[in-house]
């Protein structure tokens, strides 16, 4: 979801973040990502898991279980000239999801299958293959929850900034003693 969006309150939250930690861009990025993750977890991730879990024929449920939120790597952020970012994707080595996946195929298949590479089929479900039609779950979830996500971003960044300031003040107080 690329594009320019104006979020009311975000400018103030980002200014407070820069004023609080002016010489620590890693801390700023960390707090920004924490706010983005918290917002995504409450909105888009829940909807994506619901859409991945059902809506079509019987599934193992492993794809929905494997969905998680990850920070965009620092080198990609630098290349794109961004301060922070997160993405929602299947976590390949989610042990609970892998067990669900293996149990499903053990019960519903005549051949023995080994789950070695983790849950890797999210993109195949989302976009389809030449053998199966696309069954989008992530993109529709993002579209339907964009407003709620954007509403929560500034609030979560502000909350995370306040918590970081309290921790830094507490740490500074301990150092002075």
Short mmCIF file of N, CA and C in Angstrom, two decimals:
data_model
loop_
_atom_site.label_atom_id
_atom_site.label_comp_id
_atom_site.label_asym_id
_atom_site.label_seq_id
_atom_site.Cartn_x
_atom_site.Cartn_y
_atom_site.Cartn_z
N UNK A 1 0.83 -1.17 0.00
CA UNK A 1 0.00 0.00 0.00
C UNK A 1 0.88 1.24 0.00
N UNK A 2 1.35 1.61 -1.14
CA UNK A 2 2.18 2.80 -1.28
C UNK A 2 1.26 4.00 -1.48
N UNK A 3 1.70 5.13 -1.03
CA UNK A 3 0.92 6.32 -1.26
C UNK A 3 1.16 7.33 -0.16
N UNK A 4 0.64 8.51 -0.36
CA UNK A 4 0.79 9.57 0.63
C UNK A 4 -0.50 9.69 1.41
N UNK A 5 -0.36 9.70 2.71
CA UNK A 5 -1.51 9.78 3.59
C UNK A 5 -1.22 10.79 4.67
N UNK A 6 -2.16 11.62 4.99
CA UNK A 6 -2.03 12.59 6.08
C UNK A 6 -2.76 12.03 7.29
N UNK A 7 -2.02 11.80 8.35
CA UNK A 7 -2.61 11.28 9.58
C UNK A 7 -2.60 12.41 10.60
N UNK A 8 -3.75 12.78 11.10
CA UNK A 8 -3.84 13.84 12.09
C UNK A 8 -3.21 13.36 13.39
N UNK A 9 -2.30 14.16 13.89
CA UNK A 9 -1.62 13.80 15.13
C UNK A 9 -0.27 13.15 14.90
N UNK A 10 -0.03 12.66 13.69
CA UNK A 10 1.24 11.99 13.42
C UNK A 10 2.40 12.98 13.42
N UNK A 11 2.21 14.17 12.85
CA UNK A 11 3.28 15.17 12.85
C UNK A 11 3.71 15.50 14.27
N UNK A 12 2.74 15.67 15.16
CA UNK A 12 3.05 15.99 16.55
C UNK A 12 3.78 14.82 17.22
N UNK A 13 3.33 13.59 16.92
CA UNK A 13 3.97 12.41 17.51
C UNK A 13 5.40 12.28 17.01
N UNK A 14 5.64 12.52 15.72
CA UNK A 14 6.98 12.42 15.16
C UNK A 14 7.88 13.55 15.67
N UNK A 15 7.33 14.76 15.84
CA UNK A 15 8.10 15.86 16.39
C UNK A 15 8.51 15.56 17.83
N UNK A 16 7.58 15.01 18.61
CA UNK A 16 7.89 14.64 19.99
C UNK A 16 8.96 13.55 20.03
N UNK A 17 8.89 12.62 19.12
CA UNK A 17 9.87 11.54 19.04
C UNK A 17 11.25 12.10 18.72
N UNK A 18 11.33 13.01 17.75
CA UNK A 18 12.61 13.61 17.37
C UNK A 18 13.16 14.49 18.49
N UNK A 19 12.28 15.20 19.19
CA UNK A 19 12.72 16.07 20.29
C UNK A 19 13.20 15.25 21.49
N UNK A 20 12.57 14.13 21.73
CA UNK A 20 12.91 13.31 22.88
C UNK A 20 14.22 12.57 22.68
N UNK A 21 14.44 12.04 21.49
CA UNK A 21 15.65 11.28 21.18
C UNK A 21 16.33 11.88 19.95
N UNK A 22 16.86 13.13 20.06
CA UNK A 22 17.37 13.81 18.87
C UNK A 22 18.62 13.17 18.26
N UNK A 23 19.44 12.52 19.06
CA UNK A 23 20.69 11.97 18.54
C UNK A 23 20.68 10.45 18.47
N UNK A 24 19.51 9.87 18.51
CA UNK A 24 19.42 8.40 18.51
C UNK A 24 18.41 7.92 17.47
N UNK A 25 18.79 7.90 16.18
CA UNK A 25 17.85 7.48 15.14
C UNK A 25 17.40 6.02 15.29
N UNK A 26 18.25 5.17 15.88
CA UNK A 26 17.85 3.77 16.09
C UNK A 26 16.71 3.69 17.09
N UNK A 27 16.76 4.50 18.14
CA UNK A 27 15.69 4.54 19.12
C UNK A 27 14.40 5.08 18.48
N UNK A 28 14.54 6.10 17.64
CA UNK A 28 13.38 6.65 16.95
C UNK A 28 12.74 5.59 16.06
N UNK A 29 13.58 4.87 15.30
CA UNK A 29 13.07 3.83 14.41
C UNK A 29 12.39 2.72 15.22
N UNK A 30 12.99 2.36 16.34
CA UNK A 30 12.43 1.31 17.19
C UNK A 30 11.04 1.70 17.70
N UNK A 31 10.91 2.92 18.18
CA UNK A 31 9.62 3.38 18.69
C UNK A 31 8.59 3.48 17.58
N UNK A 32 9.02 3.99 16.43
CA UNK A 32 8.12 4.09 15.27
C UNK A 32 7.62 2.70 14.88
N UNK A 33 8.53 1.73 14.78
CA UNK A 33 8.14 0.36 14.42
C UNK A 33 7.23 -0.27 15.47
N UNK A 34 7.50 0.01 16.75
CA UNK A 34 6.62 -0.51 17.80
C UNK A 34 5.20 0.02 17.63
N UNK A 35 5.08 1.30 17.32
CA UNK A 35 3.75 1.88 17.10
C UNK A 35 3.06 1.29 15.88
N UNK A 36 3.82 1.11 14.80
CA UNK A 36 3.25 0.52 13.58
C UNK A 36 2.83 -0.93 13.83
N UNK A 37 3.66 -1.69 14.56
CA UNK A 37 3.34 -3.09 14.86
C UNK A 37 2.09 -3.19 15.72
N UNK A 38 2.01 -2.33 16.74
CA UNK A 38 0.84 -2.37 17.64
C UNK A 38 -0.44 -2.07 16.87
N UNK A 39 -0.38 -1.10 15.97
CA UNK A 39 -1.56 -0.75 15.17
C UNK A 39 -1.94 -1.89 14.22
N UNK A 40 -0.96 -2.48 13.57
CA UNK A 40 -1.23 -3.57 12.63
C UNK A 40 -1.78 -4.79 13.36
N UNK A 41 -1.26 -5.07 14.55
CA UNK A 41 -1.72 -6.24 15.31
C UNK A 41 -3.18 -6.12 15.72
N UNK A 42 -3.63 -4.90 15.98
CA UNK A 42 -5.02 -4.70 16.42
C UNK A 42 -6.00 -4.62 15.26
N UNK A 43 -5.52 -4.43 14.05
CA UNK A 43 -6.44 -4.20 12.93
C UNK A 43 -6.22 -5.19 11.79
N UNK A 44 -5.19 -4.96 10.99
CA UNK A 44 -4.99 -5.71 9.76
C UNK A 44 -4.68 -7.18 10.02
N UNK A 45 -3.83 -7.47 11.00
CA UNK A 45 -3.44 -8.86 11.26
C UNK A 45 -4.64 -9.72 11.64
N UNK A 46 -5.50 -9.20 12.48
CA UNK A 46 -6.69 -9.95 12.90
C UNK A 46 -7.57 -10.27 11.69
N UNK A 47 -7.80 -9.27 10.86
CA UNK A 47 -8.64 -9.47 9.67
C UNK A 47 -7.99 -10.46 8.70
N UNK A 48 -6.68 -10.35 8.50
CA UNK A 48 -5.98 -11.26 7.59
C UNK A 48 -6.05 -12.70 8.09
N UNK A 49 -5.91 -12.90 9.40
CA UNK A 49 -6.00 -14.26 9.95
C UNK A 49 -7.40 -14.83 9.76
N UNK A 50 -8.41 -14.01 9.95
CA UNK A 50 -9.79 -14.48 9.74
C UNK A 50 -10.02 -14.87 8.28
N UNK A 51 -9.52 -14.05 7.36
CA UNK A 51 -9.71 -14.33 5.94
C UNK A 51 -8.90 -15.55 5.48
N UNK A 52 -7.70 -15.74 6.05
CA UNK A 52 -6.86 -16.88 5.67
C UNK A 52 -7.39 -18.18 6.25
N UNK A 53 -8.09 -18.10 7.38
CA UNK A 53 -8.58 -19.31 8.06
C UNK A 53 -9.79 -19.94 7.38
N UNK A 54 -10.57 -19.15 6.68
CA UNK A 54 -11.79 -19.72 6.10
C UNK A 54 -12.20 -19.04 4.83
N UNK A 55 -13.42 -19.27 4.48
CA UNK A 55 -13.94 -18.64 3.28
C UNK A 55 -13.84 -19.50 2.04
N UNK A 56 -13.09 -20.56 2.08
CA UNK A 56 -13.03 -21.49 0.97
C UNK A 56 -12.98 -22.90 1.54
N UNK A 57 -12.71 -23.88 0.72
CA UNK A 57 -12.78 -25.28 1.14
C UNK A 57 -11.94 -25.53 2.40
N UNK A 58 -12.07 -26.74 2.90
CA UNK A 58 -11.39 -27.11 4.14
C UNK A 58 -9.89 -26.83 4.04
N UNK A 59 -9.36 -26.19 5.06
CA UNK A 59 -7.94 -25.88 5.10
C UNK A 59 -7.33 -26.40 6.39
N UNK A 60 -6.02 -26.41 6.43
CA UNK A 60 -5.32 -26.88 7.63
C UNK A 60 -5.34 -25.82 8.72
N UNK A 61 -5.51 -24.55 8.37
CA UNK A 61 -5.46 -23.46 9.34
C UNK A 61 -4.04 -22.98 9.60
N UNK A 62 -3.06 -23.65 8.99
CA UNK A 62 -1.66 -23.33 9.23
C UNK A 62 -1.29 -21.95 8.69
N UNK A 63 -1.85 -21.56 7.56
CA UNK A 63 -1.51 -20.27 6.99
C UNK A 63 -1.95 -19.14 7.92
N UNK A 64 -3.17 -19.23 8.42
CA UNK A 64 -3.66 -18.22 9.35
C UNK A 64 -2.82 -18.18 10.61
N UNK A 65 -2.46 -19.34 11.11
CA UNK A 65 -1.65 -19.41 12.33
C UNK A 65 -0.26 -18.83 12.11
N UNK A 66 0.29 -18.97 10.93
CA UNK A 66 1.66 -18.53 10.67
C UNK A 66 1.80 -17.03 10.43
N UNK A 67 0.69 -16.32 10.21
CA UNK A 67 0.79 -14.89 9.92
C UNK A 67 1.34 -14.13 11.12
N UNK A 68 2.23 -13.20 10.84
CA UNK A 68 2.82 -12.38 11.90
C UNK A 68 3.29 -11.06 11.33
N UNK A 69 3.80 -10.21 12.21
CA UNK A 69 4.27 -8.88 11.82
C UNK A 69 5.78 -8.84 11.99
N UNK A 70 6.46 -8.34 10.99
CA UNK A 70 7.92 -8.21 11.04
C UNK A 70 8.32 -6.78 10.68
N UNK A 71 9.43 -6.34 11.24
CA UNK A 71 9.99 -5.05 10.87
C UNK A 71 10.64 -5.17 9.50
N UNK A 72 10.56 -4.13 8.71
CA UNK A 72 11.28 -4.09 7.45
C UNK A 72 12.76 -3.93 7.81
N UNK A 73 13.65 -4.72 7.22
CA UNK A 73 15.07 -4.62 7.56
C UNK A 73 15.63 -3.21 7.34
N UNK A 74 16.58 -2.85 8.19
CA UNK A 74 17.16 -1.52 8.18
C UNK A 74 17.75 -1.14 6.81
N UNK A 75 18.41 -2.09 6.14
CA UNK A 75 19.02 -1.78 4.84
C UNK A 75 17.95 -1.46 3.78
N UNK A 76 16.80 -2.12 3.87
CA UNK A 76 15.72 -1.82 2.91
C UNK A 76 15.11 -0.45 3.20
N UNK A 77 15.00 -0.13 4.49
CA UNK A 77 14.49 1.20 4.86
C UNK A 77 15.41 2.29 4.34
N UNK A 78 16.72 2.08 4.50
CA UNK A 78 17.68 3.08 4.01
C UNK A 78 17.60 3.22 2.50
N UNK A 79 17.49 2.10 1.78
CA UNK A 79 17.41 2.14 0.32
C UNK A 79 16.16 2.88 -0.14
N UNK A 80 15.07 2.73 0.60
CA UNK A 80 13.81 3.38 0.23
C UNK A 80 13.67 4.77 0.87
N UNK A 81 14.69 5.16 1.66
CA UNK A 81 14.68 6.45 2.36
C UNK A 81 13.45 6.61 3.24
N UNK A 82 13.23 5.59 4.09
CA UNK A 82 12.11 5.59 5.02
C UNK A 82 12.63 5.52 6.45
N UNK A 83 11.84 6.02 7.37
CA UNK A 83 12.24 6.02 8.78
C UNK A 83 11.95 4.68 9.44
N UNK A 84 10.90 4.02 9.04
CA UNK A 84 10.53 2.75 9.65
C UNK A 84 9.44 2.08 8.85
N UNK A 85 9.14 0.85 9.19
CA UNK A 85 8.08 0.14 8.49
C UNK A 85 7.97 -1.30 8.95
N UNK A 86 6.80 -1.85 8.76
CA UNK A 86 6.54 -3.25 9.10
C UNK A 86 5.77 -3.90 7.96
N UNK A 87 5.79 -5.22 7.94
CA UNK A 87 4.96 -5.94 6.98
C UNK A 87 4.36 -7.17 7.65
N UNK A 88 3.24 -7.59 7.11
CA UNK A 88 2.55 -8.77 7.61
C UNK A 88 2.81 -9.89 6.61
N UNK A 89 3.29 -11.01 7.13
CA UNK A 89 3.64 -12.14 6.25
C UNK A 89 3.63 -13.42 7.06
N UNK A 90 3.56 -14.56 6.38
CA UNK A 90 3.69 -15.83 7.09
C UNK A 90 5.10 -15.96 7.68
N UNK A 91 5.17 -16.38 8.92
CA UNK A 91 6.44 -16.63 9.58
C UNK A 91 6.79 -18.08 9.27
N UNK A 92 7.83 -18.31 8.52
CA UNK A 92 8.13 -19.63 7.96
C UNK A 92 8.29 -20.73 9.00
N UNK A 93 8.95 -20.45 10.09
CA UNK A 93 9.24 -21.51 11.05
C UNK A 93 8.42 -21.39 12.32
N UNK A 94 7.16 -21.06 12.17
CA UNK A 94 6.23 -21.04 13.28
C UNK A 94 5.90 -22.50 13.60
N UNK A 95 6.37 -22.99 14.73
CA UNK A 95 6.26 -24.42 15.02
C UNK A 95 4.82 -24.88 15.16
N UNK A 96 3.97 -24.04 15.73
CA UNK A 96 2.56 -24.43 15.87
C UNK A 96 1.91 -24.57 14.49
N UNK A 97 2.19 -23.64 13.60
CA UNK A 97 1.63 -23.69 12.25
C UNK A 97 2.17 -24.90 11.48
N UNK A 98 3.44 -25.18 11.65
CA UNK A 98 4.03 -26.32 10.95
C UNK A 98 3.41 -27.63 11.44
N UNK A 99 3.13 -27.73 12.74
CA UNK A 99 2.49 -28.93 13.27
C UNK A 99 1.08 -29.08 12.69
N UNK A 100 0.33 -27.98 12.62
CA UNK A 100 -1.01 -28.01 12.04
C UNK A 100 -0.96 -28.47 10.59
N UNK A 101 0.01 -27.95 9.85
CA UNK A 101 0.18 -28.26 8.44
C UNK A 101 0.51 -29.75 8.25
N UNK A 102 1.43 -30.25 9.06
CA UNK A 102 1.83 -31.66 8.97
C UNK A 102 0.67 -32.59 9.36
N UNK A 103 -0.04 -32.25 10.44
CA UNK A 103 -1.17 -33.08 10.88
C UNK A 103 -2.26 -33.14 9.82
N UNK A 104 -2.54 -32.00 9.19
CA UNK A 104 -3.57 -31.95 8.15
C UNK A 104 -3.21 -32.88 6.99
N UNK A 105 -1.97 -32.81 6.51
CA UNK A 105 -1.57 -33.65 5.38
C UNK A 105 -1.40 -35.11 5.77
N UNK A 106 -1.07 -35.36 7.01
CA UNK A 106 -0.96 -36.74 7.47
C UNK A 106 -2.35 -37.40 7.46
N UNK A 107 -3.38 -36.64 7.82
CA UNK A 107 -4.74 -37.18 7.88
C UNK A 107 -5.41 -37.22 6.51
N UNK A 108 -5.09 -36.26 5.65
CA UNK A 108 -5.84 -36.10 4.40
C UNK A 108 -5.07 -36.48 3.14
N UNK A 109 -3.98 -37.17 3.26
CA UNK A 109 -3.20 -37.52 2.08
C UNK A 109 -2.74 -38.97 2.19
N UNK A 110 -2.70 -39.64 1.06
CA UNK A 110 -2.22 -41.02 1.03
C UNK A 110 -0.70 -41.08 1.07
N UNK A 111 -0.06 -40.03 0.61
CA UNK A 111 1.40 -40.02 0.59
C UNK A 111 1.94 -39.37 1.86
N UNK A 112 3.12 -39.79 2.25
CA UNK A 112 3.76 -39.17 3.40
C UNK A 112 4.46 -37.90 2.94
N UNK A 113 4.22 -36.83 3.66
CA UNK A 113 4.86 -35.56 3.32
C UNK A 113 5.68 -35.09 4.51
N UNK A 114 6.81 -34.50 4.22
CA UNK A 114 7.64 -33.95 5.28
C UNK A 114 7.56 -32.43 5.20
N UNK A 115 7.39 -31.80 6.34
CA UNK A 115 7.39 -30.34 6.40
C UNK A 115 8.80 -29.93 6.81
N UNK A 116 9.58 -29.55 5.83
CA UNK A 116 10.97 -29.22 6.08
C UNK A 116 11.20 -27.72 5.97
N UNK A 117 10.61 -27.11 4.99
CA UNK A 117 10.89 -25.70 4.70
C UNK A 117 9.92 -24.73 5.35
N UNK A 118 9.07 -25.17 6.21
CA UNK A 118 8.14 -24.26 6.86
C UNK A 118 6.94 -23.93 6.00
N UNK A 119 6.14 -23.02 6.48
CA UNK A 119 4.93 -22.60 5.77
C UNK A 119 5.36 -21.61 4.70
N UNK A 120 5.24 -22.02 3.44
CA UNK A 120 5.77 -21.21 2.35
C UNK A 120 4.73 -20.90 1.28
N UNK A 121 3.47 -21.14 1.53
CA UNK A 121 2.51 -21.07 0.44
C UNK A 121 1.59 -19.85 0.48
N UNK A 122 1.87 -18.87 1.32
CA UNK A 122 1.00 -17.69 1.43
C UNK A 122 0.84 -16.95 0.12
N UNK A 123 1.94 -16.75 -0.59
CA UNK A 123 1.88 -16.04 -1.87
C UNK A 123 1.11 -16.83 -2.92
N UNK A 124 1.16 -18.16 -2.84
CA UNK A 124 0.44 -18.99 -3.80
C UNK A 124 -1.07 -18.90 -3.57
N UNK A 125 -1.47 -18.80 -2.31
CA UNK A 125 -2.89 -18.64 -1.99
C UNK A 125 -3.35 -17.25 -2.40
N UNK A 126 -2.56 -16.24 -2.04
CA UNK A 126 -2.93 -14.85 -2.31
C UNK A 126 -3.06 -14.56 -3.80
N UNK A 127 -2.11 -15.02 -4.60
CA UNK A 127 -2.08 -14.68 -6.02
C UNK A 127 -2.50 -15.80 -6.96
N UNK A 128 -2.58 -17.01 -6.45
CA UNK A 128 -2.98 -18.14 -7.28
C UNK A 128 -1.82 -18.71 -8.07
N UNK A 129 -2.10 -19.83 -8.72
CA UNK A 129 -1.11 -20.49 -9.59
C UNK A 129 -1.83 -20.87 -10.87
N UNK A 130 -1.13 -21.53 -11.75
CA UNK A 130 -1.82 -21.97 -12.96
C UNK A 130 -2.77 -23.13 -12.67
N UNK A 131 -2.59 -23.77 -11.49
CA UNK A 131 -3.44 -24.90 -11.11
C UNK A 131 -4.57 -24.52 -10.17
N UNK A 132 -4.47 -23.37 -9.51
CA UNK A 132 -5.51 -22.97 -8.56
C UNK A 132 -5.75 -21.46 -8.65
N UNK A 133 -6.98 -21.09 -8.46
CA UNK A 133 -7.36 -19.68 -8.55
C UNK A 133 -6.85 -18.92 -7.32
N UNK A 134 -6.67 -17.63 -7.49
CA UNK A 134 -6.25 -16.78 -6.39
C UNK A 134 -7.36 -16.70 -5.34
N UNK A 135 -6.95 -16.74 -4.08
CA UNK A 135 -7.88 -16.56 -2.96
C UNK A 135 -7.29 -15.51 -2.03
N UNK A 136 -7.36 -14.25 -2.44
CA UNK A 136 -6.70 -13.19 -1.68
C UNK A 136 -7.23 -13.10 -0.25
N UNK A 137 -6.32 -12.93 0.68
CA UNK A 137 -6.69 -12.76 2.08
C UNK A 137 -5.98 -11.55 2.69
N UNK A 138 -4.76 -11.28 2.28
CA UNK A 138 -3.98 -10.21 2.90
C UNK A 138 -4.33 -8.84 2.34
N UNK A 139 -4.38 -8.73 1.03
CA UNK A 139 -4.69 -7.44 0.41
C UNK A 139 -6.10 -6.96 0.76
N UNK A 140 -7.14 -7.80 0.69
CA UNK A 140 -8.46 -7.33 1.10
C UNK A 140 -8.52 -6.94 2.59
N UNK A 141 -7.77 -7.65 3.43
CA UNK A 141 -7.73 -7.31 4.85
C UNK A 141 -7.11 -5.93 5.04
N UNK A 142 -6.04 -5.66 4.32
CA UNK A 142 -5.38 -4.36 4.42
C UNK A 142 -6.31 -3.25 3.92
N UNK A 143 -7.01 -3.50 2.83
CA UNK A 143 -7.92 -2.49 2.30
C UNK A 143 -9.08 -2.21 3.24
N UNK A 144 -9.62 -3.24 3.84
CA UNK A 144 -10.79 -3.05 4.70
C UNK A 144 -10.45 -2.43 6.05
N UNK A 145 -9.20 -2.57 6.50
CA UNK A 145 -8.83 -2.06 7.82
C UNK A 145 -7.88 -0.86 7.77
N UNK A 146 -7.69 -0.25 6.61
CA UNK A 146 -6.76 0.86 6.48
C UNK A 146 -7.13 2.03 7.38
N UNK A 147 -8.39 2.42 7.40
CA UNK A 147 -8.79 3.57 8.21
C UNK A 147 -8.56 3.32 9.70
N UNK A 148 -8.90 2.15 10.17
CA UNK A 148 -8.69 1.82 11.59
C UNK A 148 -7.19 1.80 11.90
N UNK A 149 -6.40 1.26 10.99
CA UNK A 149 -4.95 1.21 11.17
C UNK A 149 -4.38 2.62 11.28
N UNK A 150 -4.72 3.47 10.34
CA UNK A 150 -4.21 4.83 10.33
C UNK A 150 -4.64 5.61 11.57
N UNK A 151 -5.85 5.36 12.01
CA UNK A 151 -6.35 6.03 13.22
C UNK A 151 -5.49 5.67 14.44
N UNK A 152 -5.06 4.44 14.52
CA UNK A 152 -4.32 3.97 15.68
C UNK A 152 -2.82 4.26 15.64
N UNK A 153 -2.25 4.54 14.47
CA UNK A 153 -0.80 4.71 14.36
C UNK A 153 -0.29 5.83 15.25
N UNK A 154 -0.83 7.04 15.09
CA UNK A 154 -0.33 8.18 15.87
C UNK A 154 -0.52 7.95 17.37
N UNK A 155 -1.66 7.39 17.73
CA UNK A 155 -1.94 7.11 19.14
C UNK A 155 -0.91 6.13 19.72
N UNK A 156 -0.59 5.09 18.97
CA UNK A 156 0.37 4.09 19.45
C UNK A 156 1.79 4.63 19.49
N UNK A 157 2.16 5.46 18.52
CA UNK A 157 3.50 6.06 18.54
C UNK A 157 3.63 6.98 19.75
N UNK A 158 2.60 7.75 20.03
CA UNK A 158 2.63 8.63 21.20
C UNK A 158 2.77 7.81 22.48
N UNK A 159 2.00 6.74 22.58
CA UNK A 159 2.05 5.89 23.77
C UNK A 159 3.43 5.26 23.94
N UNK A 160 4.01 4.75 22.84
CA UNK A 160 5.33 4.13 22.89
C UNK A 160 6.41 5.16 23.22
N UNK A 161 6.28 6.39 22.71
CA UNK A 161 7.24 7.45 23.01
C UNK A 161 7.19 7.80 24.49
N UNK A 162 6.00 7.94 25.05
CA UNK A 162 5.87 8.25 26.47
C UNK A 162 6.48 7.15 27.33
N UNK A 163 6.25 5.90 26.97
CA UNK A 163 6.83 4.78 27.72
C UNK A 163 8.35 4.80 27.64
N UNK A 164 8.90 5.11 26.47
CA UNK A 164 10.35 5.17 26.30
C UNK A 164 10.96 6.31 27.11
N UNK A 165 10.27 7.44 27.16
CA UNK A 165 10.74 8.58 27.94
C UNK A 165 10.78 8.21 29.43
N UNK A 166 9.74 7.55 29.91
CA UNK A 166 9.72 7.12 31.31
C UNK A 166 10.86 6.16 31.61
N UNK A 167 11.11 5.21 30.70
CA UNK A 167 12.21 4.26 30.90
C UNK A 167 13.55 4.98 30.91
N UNK A 168 13.74 5.93 29.98
CA UNK A 168 15.00 6.67 29.91
C UNK A 168 15.20 7.51 31.17
N UNK A 169 14.14 8.13 31.67
CA UNK A 169 14.25 8.94 32.89
C UNK A 169 14.59 8.06 34.09
N UNK A 170 13.96 6.90 34.16
CA UNK A 170 14.24 5.96 35.25
C UNK A 170 15.68 5.48 35.21
N UNK A 171 16.16 5.21 34.00
CA UNK A 171 17.53 4.73 33.81
C UNK A 171 18.53 5.84 34.19
N UNK A 172 18.24 7.06 33.79
CA UNK A 172 19.10 8.20 34.12
C UNK A 172 19.14 8.43 35.62
N UNK A 173 18.02 8.24 36.27
CA UNK A 173 17.93 8.41 37.72
C UNK A 173 18.80 7.38 38.43
N UNK A 174 18.80 6.15 37.96
CA UNK A 174 19.62 5.08 38.54
C UNK A 174 21.10 5.36 38.34
N UNK A 175 21.47 5.91 37.19
CA UNK A 175 22.87 6.21 36.89
C UNK A 175 23.39 7.31 37.80
N UNK A 176 22.56 8.32 38.10
CA UNK A 176 22.96 9.43 38.97
C UNK A 176 23.26 8.97 40.39
N UNK A 177 22.55 7.94 40.86
CA UNK A 177 22.73 7.46 42.24
C UNK A 177 24.02 6.81 42.39
#
